[in-house]
Coordinates of C-alpha atoms and ligand atoms in Angstrom, one line a residue:
X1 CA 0.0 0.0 0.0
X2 CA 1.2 3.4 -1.0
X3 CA 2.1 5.9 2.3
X4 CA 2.9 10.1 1.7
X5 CA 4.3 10.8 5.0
X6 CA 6.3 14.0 5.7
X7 CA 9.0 14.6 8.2
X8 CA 8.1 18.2 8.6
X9 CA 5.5 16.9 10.2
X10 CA 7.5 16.3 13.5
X11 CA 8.0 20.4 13.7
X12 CA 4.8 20.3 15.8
X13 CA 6.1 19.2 19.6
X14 CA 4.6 20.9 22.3
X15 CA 6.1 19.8 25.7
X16 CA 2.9 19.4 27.5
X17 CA -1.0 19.2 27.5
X18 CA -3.8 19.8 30.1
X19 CA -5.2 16.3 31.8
X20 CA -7.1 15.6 34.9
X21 CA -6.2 18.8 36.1
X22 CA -2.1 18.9 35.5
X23 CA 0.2 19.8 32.8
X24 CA 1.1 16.2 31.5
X25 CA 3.7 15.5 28.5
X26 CA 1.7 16.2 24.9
X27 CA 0.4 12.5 24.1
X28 CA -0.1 13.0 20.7
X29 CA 3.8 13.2 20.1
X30 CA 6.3 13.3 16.7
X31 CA 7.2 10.0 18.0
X32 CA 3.8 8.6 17.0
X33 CA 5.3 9.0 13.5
X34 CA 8.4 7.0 14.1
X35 CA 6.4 4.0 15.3
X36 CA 4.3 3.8 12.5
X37 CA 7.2 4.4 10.2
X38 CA 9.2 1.9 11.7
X39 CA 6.1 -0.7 11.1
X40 CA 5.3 0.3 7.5
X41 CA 8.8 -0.9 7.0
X42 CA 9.3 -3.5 9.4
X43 CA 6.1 -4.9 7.5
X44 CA 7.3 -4.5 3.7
X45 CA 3.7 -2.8 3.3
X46 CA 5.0 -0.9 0.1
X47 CA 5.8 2.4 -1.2
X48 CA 6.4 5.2 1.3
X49 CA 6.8 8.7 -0.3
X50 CA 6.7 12.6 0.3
X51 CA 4.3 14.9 -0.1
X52 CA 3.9 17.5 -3.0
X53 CA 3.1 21.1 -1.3
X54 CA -0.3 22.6 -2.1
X55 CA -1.5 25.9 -1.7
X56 CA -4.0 26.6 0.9
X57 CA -6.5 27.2 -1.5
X58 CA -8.1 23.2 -0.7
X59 CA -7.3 24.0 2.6
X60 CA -10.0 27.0 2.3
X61 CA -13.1 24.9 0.8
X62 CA -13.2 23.5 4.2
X63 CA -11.5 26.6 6.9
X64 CA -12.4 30.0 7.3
X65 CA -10.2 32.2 5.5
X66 CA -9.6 34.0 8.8
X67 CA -9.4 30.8 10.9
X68 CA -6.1 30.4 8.3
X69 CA -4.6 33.6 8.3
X70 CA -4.8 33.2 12.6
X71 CA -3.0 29.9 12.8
X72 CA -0.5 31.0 10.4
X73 CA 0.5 33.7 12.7
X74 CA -0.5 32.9 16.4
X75 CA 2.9 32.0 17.2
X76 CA 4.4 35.1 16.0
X77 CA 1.9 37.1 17.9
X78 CA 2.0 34.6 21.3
X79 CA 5.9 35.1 21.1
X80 CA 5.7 39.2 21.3
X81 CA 3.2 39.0 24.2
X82 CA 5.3 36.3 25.5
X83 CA 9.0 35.8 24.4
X84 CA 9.6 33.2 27.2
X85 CA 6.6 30.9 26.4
X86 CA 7.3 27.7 24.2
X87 CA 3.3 27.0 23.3
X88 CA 0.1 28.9 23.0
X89 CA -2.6 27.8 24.8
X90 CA -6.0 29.4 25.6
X91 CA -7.6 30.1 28.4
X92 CA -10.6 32.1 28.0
X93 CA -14.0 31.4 25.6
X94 CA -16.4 33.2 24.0
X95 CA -19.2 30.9 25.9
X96 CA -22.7 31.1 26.6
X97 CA -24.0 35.2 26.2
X98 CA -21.0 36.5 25.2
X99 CA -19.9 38.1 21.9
X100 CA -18.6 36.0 19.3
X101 CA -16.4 38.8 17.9
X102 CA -12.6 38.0 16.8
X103 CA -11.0 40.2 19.8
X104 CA -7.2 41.7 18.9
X105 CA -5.3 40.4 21.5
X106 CA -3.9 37.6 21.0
X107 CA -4.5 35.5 23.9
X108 CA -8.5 36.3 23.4
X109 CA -8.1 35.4 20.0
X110 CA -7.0 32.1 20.6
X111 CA -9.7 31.3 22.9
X112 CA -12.1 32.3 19.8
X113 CA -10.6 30.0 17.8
X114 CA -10.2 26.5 20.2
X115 CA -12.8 24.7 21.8
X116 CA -10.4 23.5 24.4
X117 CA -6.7 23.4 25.6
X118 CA -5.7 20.8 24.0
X119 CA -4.7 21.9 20.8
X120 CA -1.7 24.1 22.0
X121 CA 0.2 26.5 19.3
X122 CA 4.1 26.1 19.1
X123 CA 6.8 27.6 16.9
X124 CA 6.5 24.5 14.3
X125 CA 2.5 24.6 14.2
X126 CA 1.8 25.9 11.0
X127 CA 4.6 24.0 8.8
X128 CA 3.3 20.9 10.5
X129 CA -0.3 21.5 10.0
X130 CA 0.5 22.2 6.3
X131 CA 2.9 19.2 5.9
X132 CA -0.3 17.0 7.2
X133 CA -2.1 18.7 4.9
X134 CA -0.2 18.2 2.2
X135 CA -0.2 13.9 2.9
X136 CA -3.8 13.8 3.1
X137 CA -3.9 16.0 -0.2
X138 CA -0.8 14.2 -1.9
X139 CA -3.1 11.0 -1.2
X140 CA -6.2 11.5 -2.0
X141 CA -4.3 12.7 -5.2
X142 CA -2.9 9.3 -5.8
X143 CA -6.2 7.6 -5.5
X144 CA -8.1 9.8 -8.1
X145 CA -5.3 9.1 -10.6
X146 CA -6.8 5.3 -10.0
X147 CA -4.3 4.0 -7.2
X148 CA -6.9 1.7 -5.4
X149 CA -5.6 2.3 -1.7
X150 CA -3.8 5.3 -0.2
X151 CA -2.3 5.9 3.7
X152 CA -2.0 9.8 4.7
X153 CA 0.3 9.2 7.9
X154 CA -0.6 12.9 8.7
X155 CA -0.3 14.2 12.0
X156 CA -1.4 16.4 14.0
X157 CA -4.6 14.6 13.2
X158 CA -7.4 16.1 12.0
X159 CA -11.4 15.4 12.6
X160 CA -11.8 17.4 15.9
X161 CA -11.0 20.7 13.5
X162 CA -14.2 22.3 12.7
X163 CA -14.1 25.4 9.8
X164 CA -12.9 27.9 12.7
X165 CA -12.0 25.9 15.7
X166 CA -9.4 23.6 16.6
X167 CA -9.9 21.3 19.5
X168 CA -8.4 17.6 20.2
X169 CA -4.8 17.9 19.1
X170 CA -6.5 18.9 15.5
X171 CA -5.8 22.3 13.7
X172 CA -6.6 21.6 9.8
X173 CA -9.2 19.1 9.2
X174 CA -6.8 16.6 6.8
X175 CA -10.3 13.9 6.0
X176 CA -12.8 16.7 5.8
X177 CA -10.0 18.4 3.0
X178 CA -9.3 15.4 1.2
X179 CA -13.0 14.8 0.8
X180 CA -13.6 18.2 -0.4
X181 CA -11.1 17.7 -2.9
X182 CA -12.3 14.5 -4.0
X183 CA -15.9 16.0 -5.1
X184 CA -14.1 19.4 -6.1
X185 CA -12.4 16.8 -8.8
X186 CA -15.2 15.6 -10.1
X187 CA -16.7 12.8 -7.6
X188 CA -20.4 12.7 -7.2
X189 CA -20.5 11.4 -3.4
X190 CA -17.9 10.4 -0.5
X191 CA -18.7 8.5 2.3
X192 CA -16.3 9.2 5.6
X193 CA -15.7 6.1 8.2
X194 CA -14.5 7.8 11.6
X195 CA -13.1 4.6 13.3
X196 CA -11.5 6.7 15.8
X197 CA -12.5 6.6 19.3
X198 CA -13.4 9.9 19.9
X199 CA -16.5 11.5 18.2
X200 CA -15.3 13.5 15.0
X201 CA -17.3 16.0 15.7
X202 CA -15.1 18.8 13.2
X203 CA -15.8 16.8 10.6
X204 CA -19.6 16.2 11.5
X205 CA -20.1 19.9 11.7
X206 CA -18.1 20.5 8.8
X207 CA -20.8 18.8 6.5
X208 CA -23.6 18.6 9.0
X209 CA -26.3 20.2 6.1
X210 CA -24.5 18.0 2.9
X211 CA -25.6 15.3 1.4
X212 CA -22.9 14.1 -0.8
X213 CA -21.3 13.7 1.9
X214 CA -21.9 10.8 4.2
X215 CA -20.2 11.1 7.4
X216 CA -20.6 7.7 9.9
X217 CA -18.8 7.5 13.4
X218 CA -18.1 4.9 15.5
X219 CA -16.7 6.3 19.1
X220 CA -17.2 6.4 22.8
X221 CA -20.5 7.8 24.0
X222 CA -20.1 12.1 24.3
X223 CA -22.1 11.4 27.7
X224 CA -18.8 9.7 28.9
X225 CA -16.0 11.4 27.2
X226 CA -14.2 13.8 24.6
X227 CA -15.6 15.5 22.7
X228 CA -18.2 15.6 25.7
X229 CA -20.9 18.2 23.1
X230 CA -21.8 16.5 20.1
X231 CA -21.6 12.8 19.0
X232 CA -24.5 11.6 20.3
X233 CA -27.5 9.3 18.1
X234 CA -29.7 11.8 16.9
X235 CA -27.7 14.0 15.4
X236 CA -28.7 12.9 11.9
X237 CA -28.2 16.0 9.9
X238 CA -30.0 19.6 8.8
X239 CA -31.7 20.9 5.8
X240 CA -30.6 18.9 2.6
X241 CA -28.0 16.4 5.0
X242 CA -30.4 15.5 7.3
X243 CA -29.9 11.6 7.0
X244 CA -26.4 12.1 5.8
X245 CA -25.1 11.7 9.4
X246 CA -24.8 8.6 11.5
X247 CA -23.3 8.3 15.0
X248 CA -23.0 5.3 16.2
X249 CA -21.6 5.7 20.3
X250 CA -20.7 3.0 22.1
X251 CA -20.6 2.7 25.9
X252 CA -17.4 2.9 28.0
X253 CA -15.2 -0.1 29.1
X254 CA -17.8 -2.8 28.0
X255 CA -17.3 -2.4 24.3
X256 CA -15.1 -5.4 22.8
X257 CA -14.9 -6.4 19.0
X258 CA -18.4 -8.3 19.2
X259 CA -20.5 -5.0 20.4
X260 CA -18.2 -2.9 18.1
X261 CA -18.4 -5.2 14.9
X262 CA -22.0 -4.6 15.3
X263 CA -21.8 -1.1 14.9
X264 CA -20.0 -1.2 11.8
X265 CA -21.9 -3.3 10.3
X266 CA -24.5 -0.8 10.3
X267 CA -22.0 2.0 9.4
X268 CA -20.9 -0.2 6.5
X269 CA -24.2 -0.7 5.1
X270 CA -25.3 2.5 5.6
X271 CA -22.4 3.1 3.3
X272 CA -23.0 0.5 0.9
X273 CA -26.8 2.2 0.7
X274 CA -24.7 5.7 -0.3
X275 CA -22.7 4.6 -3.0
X276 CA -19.9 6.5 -2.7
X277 CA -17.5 7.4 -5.1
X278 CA -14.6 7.4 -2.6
X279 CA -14.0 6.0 1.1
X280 CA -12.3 8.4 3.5
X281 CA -11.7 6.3 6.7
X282 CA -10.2 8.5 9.2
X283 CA -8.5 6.0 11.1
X284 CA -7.8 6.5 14.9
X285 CA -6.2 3.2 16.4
X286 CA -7.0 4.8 20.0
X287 CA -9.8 2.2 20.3
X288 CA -6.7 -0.3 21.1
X289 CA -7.6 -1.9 24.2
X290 CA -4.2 -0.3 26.4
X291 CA -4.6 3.1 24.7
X292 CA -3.8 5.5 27.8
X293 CA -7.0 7.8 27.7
X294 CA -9.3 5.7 26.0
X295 CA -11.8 2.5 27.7
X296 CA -12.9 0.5 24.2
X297 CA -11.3 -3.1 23.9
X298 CA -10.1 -3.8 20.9
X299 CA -6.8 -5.8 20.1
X300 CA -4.2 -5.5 17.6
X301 CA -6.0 -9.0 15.9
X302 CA -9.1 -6.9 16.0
X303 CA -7.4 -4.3 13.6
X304 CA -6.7 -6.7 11.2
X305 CA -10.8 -7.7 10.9
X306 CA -11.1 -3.7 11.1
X307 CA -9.6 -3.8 7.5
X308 CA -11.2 -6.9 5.9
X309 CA -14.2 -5.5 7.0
X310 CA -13.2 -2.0 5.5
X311 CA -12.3 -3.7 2.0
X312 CA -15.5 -5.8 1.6
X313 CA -17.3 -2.4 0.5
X314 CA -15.0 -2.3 -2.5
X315 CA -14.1 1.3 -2.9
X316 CA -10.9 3.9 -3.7
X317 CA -9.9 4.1 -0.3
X318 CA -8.4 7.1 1.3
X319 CA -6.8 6.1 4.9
X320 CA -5.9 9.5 7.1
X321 CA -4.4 9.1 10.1
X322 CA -6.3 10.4 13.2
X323 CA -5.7 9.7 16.9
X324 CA -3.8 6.8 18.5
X325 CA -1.3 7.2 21.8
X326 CA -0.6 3.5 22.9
X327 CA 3.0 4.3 21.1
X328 CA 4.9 1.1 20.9
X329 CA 2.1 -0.7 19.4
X330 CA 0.4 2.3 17.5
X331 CA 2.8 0.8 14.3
X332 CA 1.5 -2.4 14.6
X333 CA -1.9 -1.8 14.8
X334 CA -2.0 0.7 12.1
X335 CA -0.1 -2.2 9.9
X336 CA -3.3 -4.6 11.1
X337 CA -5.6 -2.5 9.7
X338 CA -4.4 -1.7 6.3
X339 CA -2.6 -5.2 6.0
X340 CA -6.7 -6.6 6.7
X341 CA -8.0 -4.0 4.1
X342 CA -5.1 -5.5 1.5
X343 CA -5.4 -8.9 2.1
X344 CA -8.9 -9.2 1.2
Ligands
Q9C401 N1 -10.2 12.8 29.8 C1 -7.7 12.6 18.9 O1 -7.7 11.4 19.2 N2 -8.3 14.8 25.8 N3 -7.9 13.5 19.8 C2 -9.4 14.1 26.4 C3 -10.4 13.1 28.4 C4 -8.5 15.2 24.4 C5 -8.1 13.2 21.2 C6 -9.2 13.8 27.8 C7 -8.4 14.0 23.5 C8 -8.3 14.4 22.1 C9 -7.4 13.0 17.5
ZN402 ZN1 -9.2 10.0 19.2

């Protein structure tokens, strides 16, 4: 299976993130990148190659042109306010009865623009985000040109990022991009698989009133964890997506393979029903059952039925990376996956 993967990637490292009420280190790390590299190889799964660089024009069918121009200077303005500081982080929102107006400051700003503090700015941000980006782009590329089966190892992930929010480690939605470009190049209808376990709730709102796009989610109940506000059953879609939107959460620390294979099924044939043109599977492996913030119990054999399962509907397949933090096995689960999907 063809990878783009992109070493610029790495340039986003913040030190540390907010978790159960401390400054941790930043799960979501570069090194998530070496392990899956190191298992792409290890495994002989195929072709591993660069980006190209696009233009944030692709980038802006999905992201608020000013949502843009902020992330591509928060650093600089974070660094005036505060040359000592190595990341950006919020801490102030516009919530309930207060004016949603851009403010100038900076640190203002940023709370405008994040749902949460875990999607912290640092001097590398922007190249990174880009560099992701450009995978997911370089990709989905590669699979309109007739390549049956692509892997974007992007990171920082993406489906947390709504058109002017980042949240969830996420900054530039790389699925929700891809998929735009897909039907910006001539395809009818694509159908998104979120696998990961956290509600994709960007990408939800991104094409919450669409309907040619289909987005389906698997991922643990919002009435138990991130991202706590949307994700739940009856958000089906508005105006002309309404049906084009189906969560499927599953309850904390009781969901194995046999209560999640159900699930899909339903996904998949919801999918089927859609006839996409494309499948974007935004693939988080942070359903593995030892994953260090997540309570689903899956195992790395589990991955590999993940992909068989994935490949029975017989699409183009466009596989981004999402979330994932049990690091020494994150490579080896990812390989499961897409070794299932080729197998078939
Ligand atoms: N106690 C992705 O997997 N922290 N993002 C949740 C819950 C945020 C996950 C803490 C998790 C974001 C792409
Ligand atoms: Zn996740």
């Amino acid at each position: 299976m063809l990878t783009i993967y992109s070493e610029q990637q790495k340039l986003h490292n913040p030190a540390r993130e907010f978790l159960g009420g401390d400054l941790v280190p930043y799960l979501e790390s570069p090194k998530r990148l070496d392990y899956v590299l190191e298992a792409l190889q290890d495994n002989n799964l195929g072709r591993i190659e660069w980006p190209e660089s696009f233009s944030t024009g692709p980038i802006a069918r999905v992201h608020r042109p000013d949502y843009i121009e902020f992330l591509e200077t928060a650093w600089q303005r974070w660094h005036q306010t505060y040359p000592e500081s190595t990341q950006a982080s919020p801490y102030c929102f516009p919530h309930r009865g207060l004016r949603h107006v851009v403010p100038e400051q900076i640190e203002g700003a940023l709370g405008y623009y994040s749902m949460d503090l875990t999607a912290p700015v640092v001097e590398g941000t922007w190249t990174a985000i880009r560099a992701s980006v450009d995978c997911a782009l370089t990709a989905q590329k590669r699979v309109l040109d007739g390549e049956p089966v692509a892997f974007a190892l992007c990171r920082p992930p993406g489906h947390h990022a709504s058109g002017d929010l980042m949240a969830g480690y996420c900054f530039f939605n790389n699925a929700a991009i891809a998929t735009q470009a897909f039907l910006d190049q001539g395809a009818d209808k694509v159908a998104i698989l979120d696998v990961d376990y956290h509600h994709g709730h960007g990408t939800q709102a991104i094409f919450y009133s669409r309907n040619d796009v289909l987005f389906a989610s698997l991922h643990a109940d919002p009435r138990q964890d991130y991202p706590h506000y949307l994700g739940h059953e009856d958000e089906t879609g508005d105006g002309a997506g309404l049906g084009f939107n189906l969560n499927l959460p599953l309850p904390l620390h009781v969901t194995g393979w046999a209560e999640y294979r159900r699930a899909l099924e339903v996904a998949l044939g919801r999918i089927g029903e859609f006839e996409p043109d494309y499948l974007v599977v935004s693939l988080g492996l942070d359903t593995y059952e030892r994953d260090p913030i997540s309570f689903f119990n899956i195992t790395t054999p589990d991955f590999l039925e993940l992909g068989h399962c994935l490949a029975a509907l017989k699409k183009p397949t466009l596989f981004v990376l999402e979330g994932g933090y049990a690091l020494e096995v994150l490579g080896n689960n990812t390989v499961a996956v897409l070794e299932g999907f080729s197998a078939f």
